[in-house]
Amino acid sequence: WRWFPQRLPSDCEWLLKVPSSAYLNLRGLRNRLRCFAGEPSLQFLGVPKALSMGEGEDSFTIRVADGGAGIVLRRPLFAKVPAMLTHCGNNVNFGSALGTAEDIALGLCLWWHGVELSSWLDSGDETLYNEDPTVIPAPGQAKTADSVYHRLLIQYDTARMGLLQCLMIITGLKTQELRDVDEKVGKSRRWLKNIACTPGGITYPELTSQLMKHGNSYRREPIFAPVVHAAIQACFLSDAFETFEKHSHFVQDKASKASHYPPLPPPATPAELSKEWHHPLPGQGPAFERLSRGGHGLCVFVLTTTASEKHRADAKAVLETWAAPDSRRPKGVEVFLVEDNAWQPFNEDREGSEADQVARMTLRGDVDMGFLFNSVRAFYLWRYLAAN
C-alpha cells in the first residue's frame, strides 16, 4: 500500500488486491468496474464484514472489506493511502489496530479518514472465499468447515455448472485446485454460453439481503450499495445505447425510403432510448401502415436477430415459406418479422420485394443485446403494440 502508489502505471484506474490462492473472472471484474466510471464517489469497494466497536449503549459498527474477497481502491484514493497509514500509525489511539489483520487495519484507517466502503459484489452469487471467523455471521457465506473447493463442487454441480462462469472471485484454493477450477470454468463458458450472469442482489433486490451486525443486533441490508446498484443498472442502458448507435442509420435509411413522411430521428442519448422503450412512438413504413389499418383476424410477430448467419437464414426462410404472402396464407392473417436496428436487406443489391417490406418492421428503439436480453426486446414490442 505504501510502495505502489508512486509506481502504478498511468492506465490503472483501479487497484484490486487478492491473495495468491485466488481465481479471478477478469472479464467480469473489468466490466463491473467499467460501470463505475461515471460515479466518482465510489473509491473503496469490497465485500463487507462488520466490526463491532465499543461496548453496551456506546457500541457501533464499522464496515470494512473482507480481504478474502478482494480489496478494491480507486486511483485517487490509492494515492492518498500512504499518508493516511502514516497518520493512523502516529495516532496513539489507533496504533493497536495496525497490529490486527491487514484488511481490518486498512479498513479502520480509511474509515477514520472518512472513507466509506461500498459493497460491489454479491457475496452469495459472485464470490466464494474463507470467511473471517471473527465476524459472525459472514454475509452471504454459509458457515462450514469445508474447504472453498469442496463447497464449489457441491454448490456448482452438474445441474448448476453453467453458473460457475458467473463467479467473480474465488479464494482459498490450492495449486491443483486452481487448475481444476480453471478447467471447470472453461467448460461452463463453452458448454453453456447463454447463462445470464445477473446476481440476485440486482435481479431481486427486495428479496435478497445480507445479515450485518449493528451494535448488539443484526439487520438486513441490501447486497449492493445503492449507488452501486444504480450504476450497474445504468451500465446496461449505456451498453444498449452504444450498440444501438452503431446501427441506428440503418433504421433511418429504411424509414426514409419506405415512408412518405420524414423519418423520426432515432434516440440520441441513453435517456431517450429508455424513454422510447417505455413510451414507444409510432413506427414508419409499409409494415406499420398495414398494421395500423386493422382488419386482421390474427397478427403474428416473429422476433428476428442478426446474431449469426443461421439466424439471418432462419428469418429469410420464414418469409419464403409459411409466412409468404401467397395463397397458402389464410385471409385475415398477417405476419410481421420484427427486426432490430442492425438488420440490413437480405440481399444488399435490392431493398426486398414490396411484400417483404410489408412484412418487415423495425421499432425505433429496437436493439439486440443478445439472447439473454430477448425479454427487453419482447417487452418493448408489447408496449409498442399496446400504445399504437
XYZ file of C-alpha atoms in Angstrom, residues 132-386:
255
model
C -13.361 -14.306 8.612
C -14.033 -16.427 11.734
C -14.033 -13.310 13.907
C -17.103 -11.972 12.092
C -20.344 -13.825 12.846
C -22.149 -14.313 10.589
C -20.171 -13.659 7.453
C -22.591 -12.124 4.919
C -23.639 -14.431 2.132
C -21.252 -17.244 3.029
C -22.553 -20.322 4.798
C -20.675 -21.254 7.948
C -18.912 -24.517 7.240
C -15.653 -26.282 7.908
C -15.474 -27.454 4.287
C -12.793 -26.027 2.037
C -13.694 -23.494 -0.623
C -13.037 -26.071 -3.339
C -15.308 -28.634 -1.706
C -18.067 -26.043 -1.363
C -17.620 -25.148 -5.032
C -18.048 -28.785 -6.082
C -21.254 -29.048 -4.031
C -22.796 -25.701 -4.987
C -21.880 -25.885 -8.672
C -22.580 -29.496 -9.501
C -23.690 -30.651 -12.941
C -27.125 -29.060 -12.610
C -25.689 -25.618 -11.779
C -22.408 -25.805 -13.657
C -23.461 -23.037 -16.009
C -23.430 -20.536 -13.139
C -19.773 -21.277 -12.389
C -18.779 -18.769 -15.080
C -20.639 -16.084 -13.116
C -18.340 -16.231 -10.084
C -16.094 -13.160 -9.931
C -13.646 -14.064 -7.161
C -12.791 -17.439 -5.628
C -10.085 -17.557 -2.961
C -8.683 -20.211 -0.667
C -7.671 -22.615 -3.454
C -4.641 -24.874 -3.534
C -2.351 -25.086 -6.568
C -4.042 -28.040 -8.262
C -7.455 -26.742 -7.291
C -6.736 -23.508 -9.194
C -6.055 -25.561 -12.327
C -9.149 -27.689 -11.786
C -11.332 -24.612 -11.318
C -9.905 -23.065 -14.488
C -10.855 -26.195 -16.426
C -14.369 -26.257 -14.966
C -14.948 -22.559 -15.662
C -13.773 -23.109 -19.242
C -16.304 -25.912 -19.687
C -19.013 -23.738 -18.156
C -18.320 -20.996 -20.715
C -18.053 -23.340 -23.704
C -20.990 -25.607 -22.991
C -23.447 -23.121 -21.524
C -22.963 -19.813 -23.318
C -26.445 -18.414 -22.730
C -26.332 -18.200 -18.945
C -27.484 -14.880 -17.503
C -24.833 -13.737 -15.026
C -27.101 -11.387 -13.129
C -26.775 -11.791 -9.330
C -29.765 -11.944 -7.047
C -28.829 -8.619 -5.493
C -29.603 -6.984 -8.860
C -32.426 -9.181 -10.128
C -34.352 -9.396 -6.859
C -33.007 -6.610 -4.607
C -36.162 -6.587 -2.492
C -35.851 -10.334 -1.839
C -32.071 -10.572 -1.441
C -30.166 -9.167 1.506
C -27.206 -9.809 3.755
C -27.230 -10.030 7.530
C -24.903 -7.467 9.108
C -24.210 -6.742 12.751
C -25.113 -3.306 14.130
C -24.051 -2.869 17.716
C -25.707 -5.673 19.673
C -28.211 -6.611 16.981
C -28.326 -7.773 13.362
C -30.023 -6.094 10.435
C -30.822 -6.991 6.863
C -29.030 -4.789 4.337
C -29.070 -4.655 0.513
C -26.380 -6.752 -1.133
C -25.202 -3.781 -3.197
C -24.659 -0.234 -2.030
C -27.465 1.912 -3.536
C -25.069 3.906 -5.698
C -23.511 0.646 -6.975
C -26.928 -0.808 -7.770
C -27.890 2.307 -9.734
C -24.562 2.331 -11.615
C -24.930 -1.312 -12.690
C -28.448 -0.654 -13.966
C -27.309 2.447 -15.845
C -24.422 0.464 -17.305
C -26.795 -1.883 -19.112
C -28.610 1.075 -20.636
C -25.305 2.645 -21.722
C -24.228 -0.638 -23.351
C -27.573 -0.882 -25.117
C -27.272 2.670 -26.451
C -23.701 2.071 -27.623
C -24.887 -0.974 -29.581
C -27.879 0.975 -30.879
C -25.733 3.873 -32.142
C -23.624 1.558 -34.286
C -26.605 0.603 -36.431
C -29.216 3.340 -35.997
C -28.519 4.718 -39.502
C -29.960 1.502 -40.979
C -33.304 2.314 -39.365
C -33.151 5.884 -40.685
C -32.359 4.669 -44.212
C -35.145 2.099 -44.239
C -37.692 4.524 -42.771
C -36.838 7.319 -45.212
C -37.174 5.026 -48.241
C -40.312 3.291 -47.040
C -42.421 6.213 -45.783
C -43.994 9.292 -47.342
C -43.109 11.300 -44.202
C -39.726 12.478 -42.891
C -38.338 9.743 -40.602
C -38.383 10.325 -36.881
C -34.876 10.932 -35.519
C -33.506 7.980 -33.524
C -32.940 8.301 -29.759
C -29.834 10.459 -29.274
C -28.986 9.589 -25.649
C -29.383 6.599 -23.298
C -32.172 8.517 -21.542
C -34.037 8.974 -24.846
C -33.621 5.264 -25.620
C -35.082 4.371 -22.227
C -37.971 6.771 -22.830
C -38.664 5.134 -26.198
C -38.703 1.684 -24.568
C -41.274 2.862 -22.038
C -43.344 5.149 -24.301
C -42.873 3.981 -27.911
C -43.603 6.412 -30.733
C -45.499 5.235 -33.848
C -43.347 3.475 -36.415
C -42.994 4.419 -40.084
C -43.014 2.274 -43.190
C -45.265 -0.161 -45.082
C -45.412 -2.727 -42.268
C -46.567 -0.152 -39.704
C -49.082 1.324 -42.137
C -50.502 -2.126 -42.867
C -50.718 -2.924 -39.167
C -52.450 0.354 -38.306
C -55.178 -0.138 -40.931
C -56.548 -3.064 -38.937
C -58.969 -5.665 -40.247
C -56.814 -8.631 -39.229
C -58.126 -11.732 -37.541
C -54.652 -12.819 -36.448
C -51.355 -10.921 -36.318
C -48.180 -12.957 -35.877
C -44.948 -11.284 -34.735
C -41.593 -13.046 -35.141
C -38.577 -11.609 -33.288
C -35.540 -11.932 -35.545
C -31.865 -11.219 -34.995
C -28.642 -10.739 -36.943
C -26.664 -12.607 -34.285
C -25.360 -15.141 -36.839
C -25.761 -16.242 -40.452
C -28.014 -19.036 -39.210
C -30.364 -16.555 -37.549
C -30.481 -14.453 -40.712
C -31.159 -17.549 -42.806
C -33.949 -18.573 -40.416
C -35.672 -15.216 -40.857
C -35.374 -15.379 -44.634
C -36.777 -18.921 -44.628
C -39.802 -17.767 -42.620
C -40.609 -15.132 -45.255
C -40.185 -17.643 -48.078
C -42.269 -20.455 -46.526
C -45.169 -20.334 -44.077
C -45.192 -16.505 -43.802
C -45.083 -15.881 -47.562
C -47.967 -13.620 -48.700
C -49.387 -16.139 -51.161
C -52.364 -18.435 -51.429
C -51.168 -20.562 -48.508
C -51.773 -17.778 -46.005
C -55.397 -17.626 -44.790
C -57.330 -14.420 -45.310
C -57.155 -12.037 -42.353
C -53.790 -13.338 -41.145
C -50.770 -11.032 -41.120
C -47.169 -11.996 -40.292
C -44.584 -9.395 -39.271
C -40.870 -10.020 -38.837
C -39.608 -7.730 -36.073
C -36.030 -6.756 -36.935
C -33.619 -4.987 -34.611
C -31.787 -1.932 -35.932
C -28.743 -3.954 -37.061
C -30.704 -5.538 -39.920
C -29.804 -4.728 -43.497
C -31.703 -6.028 -46.528
C -31.430 -9.764 -47.088
C -29.798 -9.022 -50.413
C -27.599 -5.918 -50.482
C -28.405 -5.442 -54.191
C -32.079 -4.804 -53.514
C -34.315 -3.468 -50.779
C -36.503 -6.565 -50.838
C -39.801 -7.070 -52.621
C -42.816 -4.962 -51.799
C -44.288 -7.938 -49.966
C -41.070 -8.284 -47.946
C -41.236 -4.637 -46.911
C -44.822 -5.031 -45.722
C -43.796 -7.991 -43.577
C -40.628 -6.490 -42.048
C -40.770 -3.898 -39.263
C -38.122 -2.239 -37.099
C -39.157 -0.396 -33.968
C -37.482 2.966 -33.467
C -35.505 1.904 -30.383
C -35.074 -1.818 -31.042
C -31.588 -3.041 -30.145
C -30.380 -6.619 -29.873
C -28.261 -7.132 -26.750
C -28.009 -10.880 -27.217
C -30.100 -13.918 -26.448
C -30.061 -13.344 -22.698
C -31.818 -9.993 -23.085
C -34.522 -11.002 -25.541
C -37.062 -10.157 -22.853
C -36.137 -6.464 -23.237
C -36.996 -6.599 -26.942
C -40.161 -8.609 -26.318
C -41.472 -6.244 -23.628
C -40.662 -3.273 -25.855
C -42.722 -4.889 -28.627
C -45.678 -5.478 -26.266
C -45.520 -1.866 -25.121
C -45.450 -0.662 -28.715
C -48.460 -2.737 -29.711
C -50.403 -1.629 -26.643
